[in-house]
PDB file of C-alpha atoms in Angstrom:
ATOM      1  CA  UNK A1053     -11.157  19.889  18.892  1.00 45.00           C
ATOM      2  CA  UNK A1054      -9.764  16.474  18.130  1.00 49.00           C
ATOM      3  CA  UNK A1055      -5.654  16.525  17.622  1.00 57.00           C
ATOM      4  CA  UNK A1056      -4.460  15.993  13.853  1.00 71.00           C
ATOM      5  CA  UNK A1057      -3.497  12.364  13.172  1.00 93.00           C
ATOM      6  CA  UNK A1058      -0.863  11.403  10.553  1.00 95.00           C
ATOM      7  CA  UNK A1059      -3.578  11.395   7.405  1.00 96.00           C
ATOM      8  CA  UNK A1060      -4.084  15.490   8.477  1.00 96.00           C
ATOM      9  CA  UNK A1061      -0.718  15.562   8.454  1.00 97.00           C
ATOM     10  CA  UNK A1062       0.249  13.920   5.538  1.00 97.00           C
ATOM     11  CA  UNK A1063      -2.748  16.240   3.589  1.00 97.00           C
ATOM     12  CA  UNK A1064      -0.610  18.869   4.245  1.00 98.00           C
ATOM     13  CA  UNK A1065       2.512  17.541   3.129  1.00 98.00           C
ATOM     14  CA  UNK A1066       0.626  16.782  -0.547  1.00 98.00           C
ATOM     15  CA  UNK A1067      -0.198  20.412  -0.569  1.00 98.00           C
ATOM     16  CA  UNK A1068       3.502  21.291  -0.051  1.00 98.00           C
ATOM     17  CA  UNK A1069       4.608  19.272  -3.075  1.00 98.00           C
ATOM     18  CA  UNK A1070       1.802  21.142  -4.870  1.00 98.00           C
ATOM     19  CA  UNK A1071       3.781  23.936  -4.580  1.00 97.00           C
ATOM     20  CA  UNK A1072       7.362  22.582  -5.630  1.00 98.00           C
ATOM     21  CA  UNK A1073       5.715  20.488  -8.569  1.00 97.00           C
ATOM     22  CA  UNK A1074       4.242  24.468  -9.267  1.00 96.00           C
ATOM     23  CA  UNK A1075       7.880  25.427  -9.347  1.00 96.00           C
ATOM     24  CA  UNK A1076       8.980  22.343 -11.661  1.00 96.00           C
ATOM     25  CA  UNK A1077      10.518  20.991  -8.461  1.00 97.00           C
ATOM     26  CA  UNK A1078      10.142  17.089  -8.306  1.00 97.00           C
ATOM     27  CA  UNK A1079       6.697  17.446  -6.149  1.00 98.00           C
ATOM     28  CA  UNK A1080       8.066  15.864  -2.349  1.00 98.00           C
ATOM     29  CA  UNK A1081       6.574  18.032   0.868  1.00 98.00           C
ATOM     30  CA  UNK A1082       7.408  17.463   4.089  1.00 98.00           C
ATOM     31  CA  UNK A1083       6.226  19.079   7.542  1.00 98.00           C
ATOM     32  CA  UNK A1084       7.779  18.675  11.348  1.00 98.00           C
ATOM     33  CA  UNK A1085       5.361  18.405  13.858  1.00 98.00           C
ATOM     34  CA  UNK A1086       5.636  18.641  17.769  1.00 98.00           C
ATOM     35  CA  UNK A1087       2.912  18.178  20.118  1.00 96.00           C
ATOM     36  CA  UNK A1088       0.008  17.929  17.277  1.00 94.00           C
ATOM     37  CA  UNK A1089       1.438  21.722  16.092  1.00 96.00           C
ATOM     38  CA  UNK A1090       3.242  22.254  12.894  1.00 98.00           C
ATOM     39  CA  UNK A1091       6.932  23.345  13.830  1.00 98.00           C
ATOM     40  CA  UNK A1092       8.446  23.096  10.057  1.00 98.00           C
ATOM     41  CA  UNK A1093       7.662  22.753   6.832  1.00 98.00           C
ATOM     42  CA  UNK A1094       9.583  22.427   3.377  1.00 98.00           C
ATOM     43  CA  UNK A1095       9.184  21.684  -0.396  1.00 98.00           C
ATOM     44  CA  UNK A1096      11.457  20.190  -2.850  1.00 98.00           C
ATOM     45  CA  UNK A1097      13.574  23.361  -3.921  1.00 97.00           C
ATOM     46  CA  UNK A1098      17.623  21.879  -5.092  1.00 98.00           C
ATOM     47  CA  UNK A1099      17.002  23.746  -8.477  1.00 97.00           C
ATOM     48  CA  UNK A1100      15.595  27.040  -7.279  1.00 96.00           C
ATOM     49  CA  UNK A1101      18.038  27.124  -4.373  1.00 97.00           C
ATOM     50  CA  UNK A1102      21.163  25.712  -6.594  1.00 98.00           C
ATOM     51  CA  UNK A1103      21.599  23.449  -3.495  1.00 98.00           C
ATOM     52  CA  UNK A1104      21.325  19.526  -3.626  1.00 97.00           C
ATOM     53  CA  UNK A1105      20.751  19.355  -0.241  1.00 98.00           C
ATOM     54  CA  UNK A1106      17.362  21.756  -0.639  1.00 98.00           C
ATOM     55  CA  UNK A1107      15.176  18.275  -0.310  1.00 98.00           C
ATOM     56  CA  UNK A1108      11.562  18.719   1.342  1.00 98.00           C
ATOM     57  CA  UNK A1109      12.716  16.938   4.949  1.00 98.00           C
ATOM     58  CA  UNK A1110      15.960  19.241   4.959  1.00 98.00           C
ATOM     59  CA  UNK A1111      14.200  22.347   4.478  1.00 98.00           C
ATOM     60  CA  UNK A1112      11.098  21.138   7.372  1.00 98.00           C
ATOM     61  CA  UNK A1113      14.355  19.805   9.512  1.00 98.00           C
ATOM     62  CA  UNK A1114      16.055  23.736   9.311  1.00 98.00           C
ATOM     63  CA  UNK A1115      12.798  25.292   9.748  1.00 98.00           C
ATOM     64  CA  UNK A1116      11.751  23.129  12.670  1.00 98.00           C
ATOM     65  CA  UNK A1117      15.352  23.506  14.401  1.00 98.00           C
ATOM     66  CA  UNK A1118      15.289  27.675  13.934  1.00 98.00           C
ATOM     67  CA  UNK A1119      11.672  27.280  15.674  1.00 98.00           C
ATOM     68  CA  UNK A1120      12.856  25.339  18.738  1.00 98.00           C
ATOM     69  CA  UNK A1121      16.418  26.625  18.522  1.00 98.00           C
ATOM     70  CA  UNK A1122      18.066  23.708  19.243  1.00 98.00           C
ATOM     71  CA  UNK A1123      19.407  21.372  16.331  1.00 97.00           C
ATOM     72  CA  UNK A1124      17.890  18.440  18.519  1.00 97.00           C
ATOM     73  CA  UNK A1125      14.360  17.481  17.787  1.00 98.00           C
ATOM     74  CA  UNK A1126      13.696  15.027  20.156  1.00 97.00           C
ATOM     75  CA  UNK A1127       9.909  14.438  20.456  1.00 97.00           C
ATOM     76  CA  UNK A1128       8.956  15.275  16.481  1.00 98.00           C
ATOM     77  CA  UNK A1129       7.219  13.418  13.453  1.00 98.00           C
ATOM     78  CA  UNK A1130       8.913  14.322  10.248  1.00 98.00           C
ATOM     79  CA  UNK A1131       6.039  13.808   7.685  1.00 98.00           C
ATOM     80  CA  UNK A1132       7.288  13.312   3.903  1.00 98.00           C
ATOM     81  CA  UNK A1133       5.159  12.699   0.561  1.00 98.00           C
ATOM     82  CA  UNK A1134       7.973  10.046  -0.453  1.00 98.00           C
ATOM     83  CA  UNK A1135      10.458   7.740   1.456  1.00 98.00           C
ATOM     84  CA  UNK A1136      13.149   9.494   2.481  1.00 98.00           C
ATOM     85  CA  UNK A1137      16.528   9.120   0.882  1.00 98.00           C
ATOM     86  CA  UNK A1138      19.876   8.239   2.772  1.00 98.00           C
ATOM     87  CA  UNK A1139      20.729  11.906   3.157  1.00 98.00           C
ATOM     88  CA  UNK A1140      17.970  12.822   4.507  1.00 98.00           C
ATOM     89  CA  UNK A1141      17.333  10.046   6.586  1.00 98.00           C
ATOM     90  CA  UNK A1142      21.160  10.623   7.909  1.00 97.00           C
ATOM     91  CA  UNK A1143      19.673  14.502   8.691  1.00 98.00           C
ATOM     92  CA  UNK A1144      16.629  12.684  10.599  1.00 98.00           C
ATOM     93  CA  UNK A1145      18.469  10.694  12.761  1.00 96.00           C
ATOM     94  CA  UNK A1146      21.418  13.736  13.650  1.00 96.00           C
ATOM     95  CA  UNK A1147      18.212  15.540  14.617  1.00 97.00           C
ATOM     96  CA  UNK A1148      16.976  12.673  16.903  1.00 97.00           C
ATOM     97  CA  UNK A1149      13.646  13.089  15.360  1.00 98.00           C
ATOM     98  CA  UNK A1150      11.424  10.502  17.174  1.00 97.00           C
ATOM     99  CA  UNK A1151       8.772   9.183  13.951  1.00 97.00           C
ATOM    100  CA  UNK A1152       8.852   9.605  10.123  1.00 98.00           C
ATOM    101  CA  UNK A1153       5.742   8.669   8.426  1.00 98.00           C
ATOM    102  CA  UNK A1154       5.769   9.036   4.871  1.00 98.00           C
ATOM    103  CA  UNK A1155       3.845   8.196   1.794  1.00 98.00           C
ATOM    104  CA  UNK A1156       5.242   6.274  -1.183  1.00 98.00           C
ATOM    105  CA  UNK A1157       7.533   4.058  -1.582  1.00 98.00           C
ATOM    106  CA  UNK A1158      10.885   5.149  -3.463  1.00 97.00           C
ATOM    107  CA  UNK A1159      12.291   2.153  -5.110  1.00 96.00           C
ATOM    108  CA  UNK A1160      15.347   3.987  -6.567  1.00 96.00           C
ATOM    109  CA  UNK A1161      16.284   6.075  -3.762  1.00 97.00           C
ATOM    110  CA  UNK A1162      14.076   5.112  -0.344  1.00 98.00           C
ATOM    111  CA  UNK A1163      16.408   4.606   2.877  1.00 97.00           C
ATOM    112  CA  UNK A1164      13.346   3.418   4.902  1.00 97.00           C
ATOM    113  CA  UNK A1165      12.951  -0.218   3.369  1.00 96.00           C
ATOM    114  CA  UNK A1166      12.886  -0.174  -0.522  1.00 96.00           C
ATOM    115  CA  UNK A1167      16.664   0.322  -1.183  1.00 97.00           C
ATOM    116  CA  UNK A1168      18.436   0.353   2.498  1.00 96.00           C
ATOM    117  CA  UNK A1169      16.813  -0.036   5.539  1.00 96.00           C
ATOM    118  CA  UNK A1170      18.628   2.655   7.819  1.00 95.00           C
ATOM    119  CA  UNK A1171      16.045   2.811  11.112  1.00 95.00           C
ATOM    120  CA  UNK A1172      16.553  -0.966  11.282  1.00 93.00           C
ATOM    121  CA  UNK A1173      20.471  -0.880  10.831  1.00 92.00           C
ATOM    122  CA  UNK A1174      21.525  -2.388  14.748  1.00 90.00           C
ATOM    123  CA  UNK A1175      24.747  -0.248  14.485  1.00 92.00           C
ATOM    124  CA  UNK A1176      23.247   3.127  14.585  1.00 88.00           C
ATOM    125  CA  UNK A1177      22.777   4.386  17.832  1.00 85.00           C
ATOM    126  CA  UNK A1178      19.381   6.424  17.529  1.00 86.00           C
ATOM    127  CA  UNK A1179      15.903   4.286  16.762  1.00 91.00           C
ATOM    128  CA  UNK A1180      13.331   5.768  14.862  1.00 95.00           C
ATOM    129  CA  UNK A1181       9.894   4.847  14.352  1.00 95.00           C
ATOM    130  CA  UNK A1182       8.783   4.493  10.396  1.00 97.00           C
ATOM    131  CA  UNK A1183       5.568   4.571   8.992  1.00 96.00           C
ATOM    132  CA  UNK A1184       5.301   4.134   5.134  1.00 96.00           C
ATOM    133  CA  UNK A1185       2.432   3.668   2.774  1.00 96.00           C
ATOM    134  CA  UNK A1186       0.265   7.067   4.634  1.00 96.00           C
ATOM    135  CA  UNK A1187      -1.477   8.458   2.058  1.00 97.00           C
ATOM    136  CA  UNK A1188       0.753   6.632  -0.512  1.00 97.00           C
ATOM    137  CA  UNK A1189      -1.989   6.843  -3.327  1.00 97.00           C
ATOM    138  CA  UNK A1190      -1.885  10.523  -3.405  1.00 97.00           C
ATOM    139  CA  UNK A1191       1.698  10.926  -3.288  1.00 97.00           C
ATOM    140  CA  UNK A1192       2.618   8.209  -6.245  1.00 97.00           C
ATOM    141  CA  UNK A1193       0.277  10.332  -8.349  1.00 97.00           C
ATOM    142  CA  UNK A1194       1.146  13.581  -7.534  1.00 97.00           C
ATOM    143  CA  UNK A1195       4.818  12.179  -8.837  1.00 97.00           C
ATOM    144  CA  UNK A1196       3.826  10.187 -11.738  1.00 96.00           C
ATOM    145  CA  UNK A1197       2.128  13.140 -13.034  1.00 96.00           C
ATOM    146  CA  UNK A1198       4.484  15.384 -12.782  1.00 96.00           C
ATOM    147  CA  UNK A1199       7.078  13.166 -14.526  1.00 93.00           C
ATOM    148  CA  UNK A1200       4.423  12.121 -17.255  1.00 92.00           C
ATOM    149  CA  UNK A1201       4.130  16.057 -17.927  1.00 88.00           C
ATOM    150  CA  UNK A1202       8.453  15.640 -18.518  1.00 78.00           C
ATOM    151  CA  UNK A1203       7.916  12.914 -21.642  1.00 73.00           C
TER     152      UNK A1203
END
């Protein structure tokens, strides 16, 4: 059986923000994966969970760290439907998550490149590997849709 590669991955993450946009959540998924196996996964869920930090890459970051028990995550690839924002690029690299790979581009709140470019700032200690633009079709219309459904 050949190992996932990030498009599997990122699949998955589009079916997670399936299920926040089905719970009027702004549709982001996210999923943690270690050695080509799922250890997290998360949704968009602030307004059901009354908690602004309830973003898609928190909840996959919790989930993952419960699995391994350990609050380092050394080794993983956080995949996300949209560019990460600072605070959860700021959980990423607390984690010591090794690669994010994520789908579109967020031009109002990404931390990966379209607003600040954390992996690349020289004073942080931990590097991370980014990936933008996987799957970046699906995920700009999974969010434009749900938006256009707002108007």
């Amino acid at each position: 059986m050949t190992p996932p590669n990030d498009t599997d991955f990122m699949q998955r993450a589009l079916a997670l923000a399936q299920r926040a946009a089905a719970q009027n959540e702004i549709p982001v998924g996210a999923l943690l994966a270690l050695d080509g196996e799922v250890i997290g996964e998360g949704w968009n869920r602030p307004i059901a969970e009354h908690d602004p930090t309830a973003h898609a890459e928190i909840v996959a970051l919790r989930a993952g760290a419960q699995r391994l028990r350990n609050y380092r995550l050394g080794g993983t690839t956080l995949y996300v439907t949209l560019e990460p924002c600072v605070m959860c690029m700021g959980a990423v690299f607390n984690a010591r998550v090794s690669r994010v790979v994520f789908g579109a581009w967020d031009r109002k709140a990404g931390a990966c490149g379209s607003v600040v470019d954390l992996p690349r700032e020289q004073k942080l200690a931990h590097r991370i590997d980014v990936f933008g633009g996987v799957c970046s079709d699906e995920s700009a219309a999974l969010l434009r849709q749900f938006f256009e459904t707002l108007r």
